[in-house]
């Protein structure tokens, strides 16, 4: 077995194990941390495909930012593990349906004509000067510039929507505007008084 | 060198690359740990002199053995696990705080080509790995099962995530003008231009055209490593010592090692990205590692100086500075630099 294949199986095994633990771990914080491990292994597998930009971005965005916010929310919740296990049987049909749908979709994608193993031969190894970042940047800003700009617009709208949904002015707040605090001069607060010395 | 290593390489045979890499890793980590130890002494001495005190001067000649004594003391202390703590994660927390910082050093070049892993996307790698530092804080705060550490962890991680954005934008400016993500290339790109030909290389480094970004990078670096005046995570007057409250002995020491190693890392990054790394500031002196060490040490001194000078920021002011001041400035400056590069006035051709 080639060394690269061995590395692939190591990453894949860790990823499958971590993904399994995400849904079986009792403690939600543990589940979230296993999801981090799964992302990390996925990054490793992408690295094997010489897609270092995608691999590092996956770690940067999902592990470094998204999962941190996830953990924030999960840690804040007061979770009762016993109550979470209630209603397992009533949710089972819905969950099973979604799982079956996912499996069917995956079979369609991987077993279909377009993505089967023989339709997707192993890409030739890249030349020495190849830079994945440069290639992806070139493609994004030439061939796929309109979809790319469209995606960024959608993200911008989502961002503005999220801000407007959560932004509310509460009445009766006593916090002071930092601008006012910063613009205070010495003359506003201190008065120098010249007093003649008192004599007995 | 090659000829000297030939017999050793033959002795190890196929596992030689592994052995050689381990030797290199050791050659980076061991001096780094020594630097961390003496940075703590330097900090106490510098702050001492700034406050008209002497600082530690009892252990060894002029107090030079103080870090060794501190380390030994922490090594022999008992590690206490609070009741109700999540034991596995509680012990993993300090490891997560230290490990990413050490990993990041693998791509830092110390001289032309003097680097453990000369990878294409070095800058991205640094950004990704340093963004993992926040896990040590979060895990430690949550696993301690105690209120103060939890609050401290929340504060610290929110702060680190916020300042990472500004830092990222500052780095985008650097990679725009050097047209590369490889740290070696970024340094070499600074060693050219009109001023370099005049023998005044220090004026051709990135800090001058990107001055606002340089300032923002250093300030964000201070915030990112949770150092004073942004050290609300420790905030002794408010929340005791943040996520580290419940830790003792070596597990506590690992947090400190991580913090100081991160300080050195940020300083090294600033000197590579903005101050020309190992390049000599003037034409008639040779380039070399000593310049890099000098630049890193100067920025570290700036860190200590800031700690001795400024009072602690209030938390909402920290958040305001990050989101409402730094991020808009960096966003505008990215556009300014991008447009500047497209005009005939561009100095990076």
PDB file of C-alpha atoms in Angstrom, chain A residues 60-197:
ATOM      1  CA  UNK A  60      -9.918  28.602   9.325  1.00  0.00           C
ATOM      2  CA  UNK A  61     -13.633  29.194   8.767  1.00  0.00           C
ATOM      3  CA  UNK A  62     -15.359  26.166  10.238  1.00  0.00           C
ATOM      4  CA  UNK A  63     -13.004  25.208  13.048  1.00  0.00           C
ATOM      5  CA  UNK A  64     -11.690  28.669  13.863  1.00  0.00           C
ATOM      6  CA  UNK A  65     -14.918  30.649  13.691  1.00  0.00           C
ATOM      7  CA  UNK A  66     -18.167  28.734  13.095  1.00  0.00           C
ATOM      8  CA  UNK A  67     -17.606  26.012  15.672  1.00  0.00           C
ATOM      9  CA  UNK A  68     -16.473  28.564  18.248  1.00  0.00           C
ATOM     10  CA  UNK A  69     -19.832  30.312  17.927  1.00  0.00           C
ATOM     11  CA  UNK A  70     -21.575  26.913  18.033  1.00  0.00           C
ATOM     12  CA  UNK A  71     -19.785  26.111  21.271  1.00  0.00           C
ATOM     13  CA  UNK A  72     -20.790  29.503  22.667  1.00  0.00           C
ATOM     14  CA  UNK A  73     -24.457  28.735  22.172  1.00  0.00           C
ATOM     15  CA  UNK A  74     -24.265  25.137  23.346  1.00  0.00           C
ATOM     16  CA  UNK A  75     -22.329  26.015  26.481  1.00  0.00           C
ATOM     17  CA  UNK A  76     -24.830  28.713  27.395  1.00  0.00           C
ATOM     18  CA  UNK A  77     -27.759  26.294  27.256  1.00  0.00           C
ATOM     19  CA  UNK A  78     -28.797  24.562  30.428  1.00  0.00           C
ATOM     20  CA  UNK A  79     -29.132  21.098  28.973  1.00  0.00           C
ATOM     21  CA  UNK A  80     -30.710  18.243  30.854  1.00  0.00           C
ATOM     22  CA  UNK A  81     -29.420  15.061  29.265  1.00  0.00           C
ATOM     23  CA  UNK A  82     -32.295  12.910  30.567  1.00  0.00           C
ATOM     24  CA  UNK A  83     -34.912  15.197  29.077  1.00  0.00           C
ATOM     25  CA  UNK A  84     -33.070  15.151  25.776  1.00  0.00           C
ATOM     26  CA  UNK A  85     -33.392  11.400  25.573  1.00  0.00           C
ATOM     27  CA  UNK A  86     -37.174  11.592  25.922  1.00  0.00           C
ATOM     28  CA  UNK A  87     -39.169  11.400  22.758  1.00  0.00           C
ATOM     29  CA  UNK A  88     -36.496   9.375  20.980  1.00  0.00           C
ATOM     30  CA  UNK A  89     -39.083   7.002  19.498  1.00  0.00           C
ATOM     31  CA  UNK A  90     -41.416   9.739  18.336  1.00  0.00           C
ATOM     32  CA  UNK A  91     -38.597  11.495  16.477  1.00  0.00           C
ATOM     33  CA  UNK A  92     -37.233   8.262  15.047  1.00  0.00           C
ATOM     34  CA  UNK A  93     -39.504   8.091  11.926  1.00  0.00           C
ATOM     35  CA  UNK A  94     -38.632  11.649  10.880  1.00  0.00           C
ATOM     36  CA  UNK A  95     -34.930  11.071  11.492  1.00  0.00           C
ATOM     37  CA  UNK A  96     -34.988   7.759   9.660  1.00  0.00           C
ATOM     38  CA  UNK A  97     -36.751   9.341   6.687  1.00  0.00           C
ATOM     39  CA  UNK A  98     -34.087  12.037   6.412  1.00  0.00           C
ATOM     40  CA  UNK A  99     -31.325   9.459   6.780  1.00  0.00           C
ATOM     41  CA  UNK A 100     -32.816   7.304   4.007  1.00  0.00           C
ATOM     42  CA  UNK A 101     -33.127  10.359   1.757  1.00  0.00           C
ATOM     43  CA  UNK A 102     -29.476  11.212   2.379  1.00  0.00           C
ATOM     44  CA  UNK A 103     -28.364   7.665   1.586  1.00  0.00           C
ATOM     45  CA  UNK A 104     -30.428   7.633  -1.625  1.00  0.00           C
ATOM     46  CA  UNK A 105     -28.944  10.941  -2.711  1.00  0.00           C
ATOM     47  CA  UNK A 106     -25.434   9.761  -2.027  1.00  0.00           C
ATOM     48  CA  UNK A 107     -25.991   6.555  -3.972  1.00  0.00           C
ATOM     49  CA  UNK A 108     -27.369   8.592  -6.873  1.00  0.00           C
ATOM     50  CA  UNK A 109     -24.359  10.893  -6.841  1.00  0.00           C
ATOM     51  CA  UNK A 110     -21.606   8.329  -6.316  1.00  0.00           C
ATOM     52  CA  UNK A 111     -23.177   5.535  -8.376  1.00  0.00           C
ATOM     53  CA  UNK A 112     -24.367   7.743 -11.207  1.00  0.00           C
ATOM     54  CA  UNK A 113     -22.824   8.282 -14.567  1.00  0.00           C
ATOM     55  CA  UNK A 114     -21.116  11.566 -13.802  1.00  0.00           C
ATOM     56  CA  UNK A 115     -19.344  10.930 -10.534  1.00  0.00           C
ATOM     57  CA  UNK A 116     -18.634   7.183 -10.614  1.00  0.00           C
ATOM     58  CA  UNK A 117     -15.068   6.029 -10.063  1.00  0.00           C
ATOM     59  CA  UNK A 118     -14.304   5.488 -13.762  1.00  0.00           C
ATOM     60  CA  UNK A 119     -15.884   8.825 -14.709  1.00  0.00           C
ATOM     61  CA  UNK A 120     -13.591  10.598 -12.269  1.00  0.00           C
ATOM     62  CA  UNK A 121     -10.080   9.290 -12.818  1.00  0.00           C
ATOM     63  CA  UNK A 122      -7.332  10.317 -10.470  1.00  0.00           C
ATOM     64  CA  UNK A 123      -6.076  13.776 -11.502  1.00  0.00           C
ATOM     65  CA  UNK A 124      -2.480  13.916 -12.712  1.00  0.00           C
ATOM     66  CA  UNK A 125      -0.084  15.089  -9.994  1.00  0.00           C
ATOM     67  CA  UNK A 126       0.477  18.833 -10.117  1.00  0.00           C
ATOM     68  CA  UNK A 127       3.717  20.410 -11.301  1.00  0.00           C
ATOM     69  CA  UNK A 128       6.218  21.790  -8.845  1.00  0.00           C
ATOM     70  CA  UNK A 129       5.180  25.441  -9.254  1.00  0.00           C
ATOM     71  CA  UNK A 130       1.460  24.726  -8.918  1.00  0.00           C
ATOM     72  CA  UNK A 131      -0.384  26.913  -6.448  1.00  0.00           C
ATOM     73  CA  UNK A 132      -3.880  25.812  -5.541  1.00  0.00           C
ATOM     74  CA  UNK A 133      -4.715  29.282  -4.190  1.00  0.00           C
ATOM     75  CA  UNK A 134      -3.735  30.985  -7.456  1.00  0.00           C
ATOM     76  CA  UNK A 135      -5.714  28.501  -9.552  1.00  0.00           C
ATOM     77  CA  UNK A 136      -8.891  28.817  -7.482  1.00  0.00           C
ATOM     78  CA  UNK A 137      -8.594  32.603  -7.476  1.00  0.00           C
ATOM     79  CA  UNK A 138      -8.151  32.689 -11.230  1.00  0.00           C
ATOM     80  CA  UNK A 139     -11.205  30.473 -11.799  1.00  0.00           C
ATOM     81  CA  UNK A 140     -13.394  32.366  -9.331  1.00  0.00           C
ATOM     82  CA  UNK A 141     -12.687  35.748 -10.872  1.00  0.00           C
ATOM     83  CA  UNK A 142     -12.829  34.743 -14.541  1.00  0.00           C
ATOM     84  CA  UNK A 143     -15.001  31.741 -15.441  1.00  0.00           C
ATOM     85  CA  UNK A 144     -17.226  31.854 -12.363  1.00  0.00           C
ATOM     86  CA  UNK A 145     -17.260  35.566 -11.641  1.00  0.00           C
ATOM     87  CA  UNK A 146     -21.064  36.005 -11.877  1.00  0.00           C
ATOM     88  CA  UNK A 147     -21.998  33.055  -9.635  1.00  0.00           C
ATOM     89  CA  UNK A 148     -19.297  34.214  -7.236  1.00  0.00           C
ATOM     90  CA  UNK A 149     -20.600  37.775  -7.071  1.00  0.00           C
ATOM     91  CA  UNK A 150     -24.147  36.459  -6.727  1.00  0.00           C
ATOM     92  CA  UNK A 151     -23.131  34.290  -3.791  1.00  0.00           C
ATOM     93  CA  UNK A 152     -21.435  37.216  -2.086  1.00  0.00           C
ATOM     94  CA  UNK A 153     -24.572  39.351  -2.586  1.00  0.00           C
ATOM     95  CA  UNK A 154     -26.732  36.648  -1.008  1.00  0.00           C
ATOM     96  CA  UNK A 155     -24.323  36.494   1.927  1.00  0.00           C
ATOM     97  CA  UNK A 156     -24.409  40.272   2.304  1.00  0.00           C
ATOM     98  CA  UNK A 157     -28.207  40.285   2.343  1.00  0.00           C
ATOM     99  CA  UNK A 158     -28.216  37.498   4.931  1.00  0.00           C
ATOM    100  CA  UNK A 159     -25.766  39.492   7.047  1.00  0.00           C
ATOM    101  CA  UNK A 160     -27.847  42.678   6.904  1.00  0.00           C
ATOM    102  CA  UNK A 161     -30.992  40.674   7.668  1.00  0.00           C
ATOM    103  CA  UNK A 162     -29.376  39.039  10.687  1.00  0.00           C
ATOM    104  CA  UNK A 163     -28.271  42.399  12.029  1.00  0.00           C
ATOM    105  CA  UNK A 164     -31.691  44.040  11.551  1.00  0.00           C
ATOM    106  CA  UNK A 165     -33.475  41.053  13.127  1.00  0.00           C
ATOM    107  CA  UNK A 166     -31.404  41.148  16.298  1.00  0.00           C
ATOM    108  CA  UNK A 167     -30.797  44.882  16.595  1.00  0.00           C
ATOM    109  CA  UNK A 168     -33.183  46.479  19.050  1.00  0.00           C
ATOM    110  CA  UNK A 169     -32.869  49.543  21.175  1.00  0.00           C
ATOM    111  CA  UNK A 170     -33.809  48.796  24.753  1.00  0.00           C
ATOM    112  CA  UNK A 171     -35.247  51.610  26.771  1.00  0.00           C
ATOM    113  CA  UNK A 172     -33.812  52.638  30.100  1.00  0.00           C
ATOM    114  CA  UNK A 173     -30.238  51.649  29.320  1.00  0.00           C
ATOM    115  CA  UNK A 174     -27.670  53.525  31.353  1.00  0.00           C
ATOM    116  CA  UNK A 175     -24.658  52.806  29.183  1.00  0.00           C
ATOM    117  CA  UNK A 176     -22.964  55.884  27.807  1.00  0.00           C
ATOM    118  CA  UNK A 177     -22.007  56.435  24.213  1.00  0.00           C
ATOM    119  CA  UNK A 178     -18.193  55.998  24.039  1.00  0.00           C
ATOM    120  CA  UNK A 179     -17.994  58.876  21.569  1.00  0.00           C
ATOM    121  CA  UNK A 180     -19.229  61.265  24.266  1.00  0.00           C
ATOM    122  CA  UNK A 181     -16.855  59.772  26.803  1.00  0.00           C
ATOM    123  CA  UNK A 182     -13.874  60.064  24.499  1.00  0.00           C
ATOM    124  CA  UNK A 183     -14.580  63.643  23.468  1.00  0.00           C
ATOM    125  CA  UNK A 184     -14.523  64.914  27.056  1.00  0.00           C
ATOM    126  CA  UNK A 185     -11.865  67.571  27.624  1.00  0.00           C
ATOM    127  CA  UNK A 186     -10.143  68.476  30.819  1.00  0.00           C
ATOM    128  CA  UNK A 187     -11.932  71.842  30.836  1.00  0.00           C
ATOM    129  CA  UNK A 188     -15.320  70.073  31.055  1.00  0.00           C
ATOM    130  CA  UNK A 189     -14.465  68.320  34.283  1.00  0.00           C
ATOM    131  CA  UNK A 190     -11.810  70.300  36.130  1.00  0.00           C
ATOM    132  CA  UNK A 191     -12.031  73.922  37.153  1.00  0.00           C
ATOM    133  CA  UNK A 192      -8.796  75.571  38.235  1.00  0.00           C
ATOM    134  CA  UNK A 193      -9.425  78.069  40.981  1.00  0.00           C
ATOM    135  CA  UNK A 194      -6.904  80.665  41.967  1.00  0.00           C
ATOM    136  CA  UNK A 195      -7.283  81.406  45.636  1.00  0.00           C
ATOM    137  CA  UNK A 196      -5.354  83.896  47.697  1.00  0.00           C
ATOM    138  CA  UNK A 197      -3.542  82.348  50.656  1.00  0.00           C
TER     139      UNK A 197
END
